[in-house]
PDB file of C-alpha atoms in Angstrom:
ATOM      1  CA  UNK A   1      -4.047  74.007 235.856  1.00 81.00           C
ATOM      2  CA  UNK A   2      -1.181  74.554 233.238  1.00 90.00           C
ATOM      3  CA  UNK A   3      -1.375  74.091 229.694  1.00 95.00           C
ATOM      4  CA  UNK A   4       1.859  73.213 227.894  1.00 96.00           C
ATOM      5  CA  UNK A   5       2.869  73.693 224.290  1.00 96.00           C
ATOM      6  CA  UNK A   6       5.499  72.250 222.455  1.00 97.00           C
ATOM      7  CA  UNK A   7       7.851  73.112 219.710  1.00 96.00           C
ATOM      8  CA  UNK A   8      11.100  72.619 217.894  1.00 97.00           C
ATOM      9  CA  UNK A   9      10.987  68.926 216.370  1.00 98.00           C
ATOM     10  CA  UNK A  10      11.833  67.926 213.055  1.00 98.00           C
ATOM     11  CA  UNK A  11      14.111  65.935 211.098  1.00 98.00           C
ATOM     12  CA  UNK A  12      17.751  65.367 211.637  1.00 98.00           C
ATOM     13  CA  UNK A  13      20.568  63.957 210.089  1.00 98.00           C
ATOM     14  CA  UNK A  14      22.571  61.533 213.070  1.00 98.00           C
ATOM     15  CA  UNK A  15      25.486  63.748 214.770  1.00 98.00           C
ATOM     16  CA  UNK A  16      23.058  66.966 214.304  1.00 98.00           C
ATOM     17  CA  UNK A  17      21.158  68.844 216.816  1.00 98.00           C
ATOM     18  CA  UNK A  18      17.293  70.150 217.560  1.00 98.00           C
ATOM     19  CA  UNK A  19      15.875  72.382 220.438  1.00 98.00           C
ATOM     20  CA  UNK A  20      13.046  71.738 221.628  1.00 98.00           C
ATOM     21  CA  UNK A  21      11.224  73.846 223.690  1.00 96.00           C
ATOM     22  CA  UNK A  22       7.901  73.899 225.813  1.00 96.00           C
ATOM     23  CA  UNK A  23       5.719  77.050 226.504  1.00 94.00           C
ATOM     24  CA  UNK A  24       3.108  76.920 229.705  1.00 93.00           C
ATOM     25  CA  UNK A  25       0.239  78.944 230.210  1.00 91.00           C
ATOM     26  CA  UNK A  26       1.608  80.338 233.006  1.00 88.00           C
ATOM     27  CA  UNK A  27       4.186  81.128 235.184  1.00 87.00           C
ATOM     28  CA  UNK A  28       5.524  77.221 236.471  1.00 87.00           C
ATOM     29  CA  UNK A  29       8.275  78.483 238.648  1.00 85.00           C
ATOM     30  CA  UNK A  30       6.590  76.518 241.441  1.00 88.00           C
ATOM     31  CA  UNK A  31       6.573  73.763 238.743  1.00 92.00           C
ATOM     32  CA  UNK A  32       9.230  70.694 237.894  1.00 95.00           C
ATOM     33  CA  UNK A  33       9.202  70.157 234.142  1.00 95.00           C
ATOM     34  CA  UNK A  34      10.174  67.305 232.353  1.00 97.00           C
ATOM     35  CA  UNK A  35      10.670  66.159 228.948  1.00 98.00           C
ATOM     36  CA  UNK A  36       9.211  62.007 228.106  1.00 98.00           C
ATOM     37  CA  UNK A  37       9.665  60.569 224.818  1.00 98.00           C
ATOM     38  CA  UNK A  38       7.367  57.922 223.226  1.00 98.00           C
ATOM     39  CA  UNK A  39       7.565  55.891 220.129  1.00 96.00           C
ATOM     40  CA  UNK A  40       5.022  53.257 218.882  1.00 92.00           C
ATOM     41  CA  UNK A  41       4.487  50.594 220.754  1.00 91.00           C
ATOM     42  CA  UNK A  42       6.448  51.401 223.739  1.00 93.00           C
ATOM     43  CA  UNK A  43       6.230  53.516 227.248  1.00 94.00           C
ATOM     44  CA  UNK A  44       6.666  56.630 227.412  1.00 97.00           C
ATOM     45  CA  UNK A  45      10.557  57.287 228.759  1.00 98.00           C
ATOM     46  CA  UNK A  46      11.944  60.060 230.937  1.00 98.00           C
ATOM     47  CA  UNK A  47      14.264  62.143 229.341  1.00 98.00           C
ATOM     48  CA  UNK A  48      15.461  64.955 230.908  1.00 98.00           C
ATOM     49  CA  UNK A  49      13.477  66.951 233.960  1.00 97.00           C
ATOM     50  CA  UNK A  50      14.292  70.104 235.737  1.00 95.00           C
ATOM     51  CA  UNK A  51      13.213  71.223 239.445  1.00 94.00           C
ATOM     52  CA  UNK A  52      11.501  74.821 240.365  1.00 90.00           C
ATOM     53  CA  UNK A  53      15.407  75.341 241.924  1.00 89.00           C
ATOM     54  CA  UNK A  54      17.280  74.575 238.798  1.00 87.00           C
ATOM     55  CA  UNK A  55      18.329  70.894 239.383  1.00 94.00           C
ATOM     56  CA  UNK A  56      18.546  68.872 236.641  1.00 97.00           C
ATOM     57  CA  UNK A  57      17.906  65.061 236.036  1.00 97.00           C
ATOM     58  CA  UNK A  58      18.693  63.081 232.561  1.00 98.00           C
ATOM     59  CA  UNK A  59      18.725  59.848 231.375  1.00 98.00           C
ATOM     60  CA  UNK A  60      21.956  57.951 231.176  1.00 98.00           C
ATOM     61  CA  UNK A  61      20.789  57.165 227.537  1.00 98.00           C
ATOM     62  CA  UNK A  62      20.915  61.151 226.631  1.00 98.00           C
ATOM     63  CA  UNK A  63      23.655  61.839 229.383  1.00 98.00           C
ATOM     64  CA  UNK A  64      26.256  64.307 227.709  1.00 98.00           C
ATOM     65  CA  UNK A  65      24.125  65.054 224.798  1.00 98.00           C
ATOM     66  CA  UNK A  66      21.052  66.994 225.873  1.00 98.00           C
ATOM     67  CA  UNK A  67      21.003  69.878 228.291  1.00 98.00           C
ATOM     68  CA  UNK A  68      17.782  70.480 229.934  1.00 97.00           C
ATOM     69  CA  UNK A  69      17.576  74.430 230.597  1.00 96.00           C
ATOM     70  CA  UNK A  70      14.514  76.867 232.045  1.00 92.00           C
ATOM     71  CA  UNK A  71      13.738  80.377 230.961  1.00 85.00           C
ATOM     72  CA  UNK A  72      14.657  83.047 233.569  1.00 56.00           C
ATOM     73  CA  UNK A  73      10.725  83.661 234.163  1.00 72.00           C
ATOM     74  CA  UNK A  74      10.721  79.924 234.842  1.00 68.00           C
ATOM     75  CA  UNK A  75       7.121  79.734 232.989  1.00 85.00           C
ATOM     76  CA  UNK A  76       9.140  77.328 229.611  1.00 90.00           C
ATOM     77  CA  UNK A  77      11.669  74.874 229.401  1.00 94.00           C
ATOM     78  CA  UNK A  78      14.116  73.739 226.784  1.00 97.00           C
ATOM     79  CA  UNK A  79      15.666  70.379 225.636  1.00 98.00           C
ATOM     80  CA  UNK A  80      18.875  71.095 223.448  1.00 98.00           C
ATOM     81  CA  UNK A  81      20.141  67.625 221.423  1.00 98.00           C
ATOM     82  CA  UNK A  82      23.371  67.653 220.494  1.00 98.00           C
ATOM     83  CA  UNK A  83      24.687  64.758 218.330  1.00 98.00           C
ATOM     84  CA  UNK A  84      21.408  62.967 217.966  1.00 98.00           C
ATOM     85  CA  UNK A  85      20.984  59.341 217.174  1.00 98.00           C
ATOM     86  CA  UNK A  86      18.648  57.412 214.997  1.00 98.00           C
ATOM     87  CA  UNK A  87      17.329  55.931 218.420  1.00 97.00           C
ATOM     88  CA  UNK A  88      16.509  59.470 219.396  1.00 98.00           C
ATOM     89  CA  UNK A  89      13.530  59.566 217.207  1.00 98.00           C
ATOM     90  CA  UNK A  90      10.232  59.736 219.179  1.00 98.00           C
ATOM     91  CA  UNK A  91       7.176  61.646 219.989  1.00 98.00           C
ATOM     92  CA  UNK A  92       8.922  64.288 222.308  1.00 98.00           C
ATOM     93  CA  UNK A  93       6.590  65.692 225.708  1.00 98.00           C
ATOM     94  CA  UNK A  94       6.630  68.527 227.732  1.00 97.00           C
ATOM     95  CA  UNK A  95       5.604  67.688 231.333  1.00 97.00           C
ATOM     96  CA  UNK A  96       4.986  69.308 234.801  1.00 96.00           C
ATOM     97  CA  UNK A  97       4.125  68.980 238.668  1.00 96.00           C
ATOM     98  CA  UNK A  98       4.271  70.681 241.348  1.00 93.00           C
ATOM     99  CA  UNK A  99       6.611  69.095 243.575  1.00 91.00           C
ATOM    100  CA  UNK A 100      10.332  67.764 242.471  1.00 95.00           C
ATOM    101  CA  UNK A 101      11.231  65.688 239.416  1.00 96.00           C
ATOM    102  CA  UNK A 102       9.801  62.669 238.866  1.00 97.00           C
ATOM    103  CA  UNK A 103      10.606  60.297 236.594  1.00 97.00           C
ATOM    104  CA  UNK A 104       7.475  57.814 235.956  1.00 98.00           C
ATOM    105  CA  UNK A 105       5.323  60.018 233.423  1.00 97.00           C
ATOM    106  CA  UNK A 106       2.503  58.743 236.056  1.00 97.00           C
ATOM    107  CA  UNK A 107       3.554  61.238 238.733  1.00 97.00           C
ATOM    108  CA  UNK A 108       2.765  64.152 235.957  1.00 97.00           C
ATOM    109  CA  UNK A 109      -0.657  65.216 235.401  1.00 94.00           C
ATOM    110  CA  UNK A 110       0.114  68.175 232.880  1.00 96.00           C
ATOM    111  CA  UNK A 111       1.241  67.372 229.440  1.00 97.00           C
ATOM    112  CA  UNK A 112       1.607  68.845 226.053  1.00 97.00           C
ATOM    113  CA  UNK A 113       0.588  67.740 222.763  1.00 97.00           C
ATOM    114  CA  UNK A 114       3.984  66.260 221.587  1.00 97.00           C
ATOM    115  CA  UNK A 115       6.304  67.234 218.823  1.00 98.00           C
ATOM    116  CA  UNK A 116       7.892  64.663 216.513  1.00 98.00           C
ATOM    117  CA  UNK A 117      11.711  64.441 216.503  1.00 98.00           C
ATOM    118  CA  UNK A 118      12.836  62.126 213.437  1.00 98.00           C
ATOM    119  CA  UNK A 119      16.272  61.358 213.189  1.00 98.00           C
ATOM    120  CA  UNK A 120      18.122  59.594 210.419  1.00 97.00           C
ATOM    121  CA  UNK A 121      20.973  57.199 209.773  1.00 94.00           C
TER     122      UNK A 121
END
């Protein structure tokens, strides 16, 4: 069982930049993390996710814009956005499983609370 925590969100102006970042209970080096993003009304979407090895999957929608990173102790995970968009603004999640990366938030059974990324035009 892993509880996850994250932090970082805010407001932006478009073209600026957060970092968000997710702390676990405990060491998740045996863990793929993942970051989801939700907004009212729709599904939750798969962001950005990164395997106990290092790999690292993102959306084409954030492709060349957010980096995905882990810690060295491999227990937190990161989401830098770079030149955000107003369509970046969501509820922003910190996931994990054991296993690789996933992206349906239904393969993920440990979650964080959220942290609000608002972006303006």
């Amino acid at each position: 069982q892993v509880q996850l925590v994250e932090s970082g969100g805010g407001l932006a102006q478009a073209g600026g930049s957060l970092r968000l970042a997710c702390a676990a209970s405990r060491s998740t080096n045996l863990y793929a993390m993942a970051w989801f993003r939700q907004t009212p009304g729709k599904e939750s979407e798969f962001v950005a996710g990164a395997s106990s090895l290092g790999t690292t999957n993102y959306a084409d929608s954030v492709k060349g814009r957010f980096t995905v990173s882990r810690d060295n102790a491999k227990n937190a995970v990161a989401l830098q956005m770079n030149s955000l968009k107003p369509e970046d603004t969501a509820n922003y999640y910190c996931a994990a499983r054991l296993g690789g990366v996933k992206i349906s938030p239904k393969d993920y059974v440990h979650w964080g609370q959220g942290t609000q990324v608002t972006v303006s035009s």
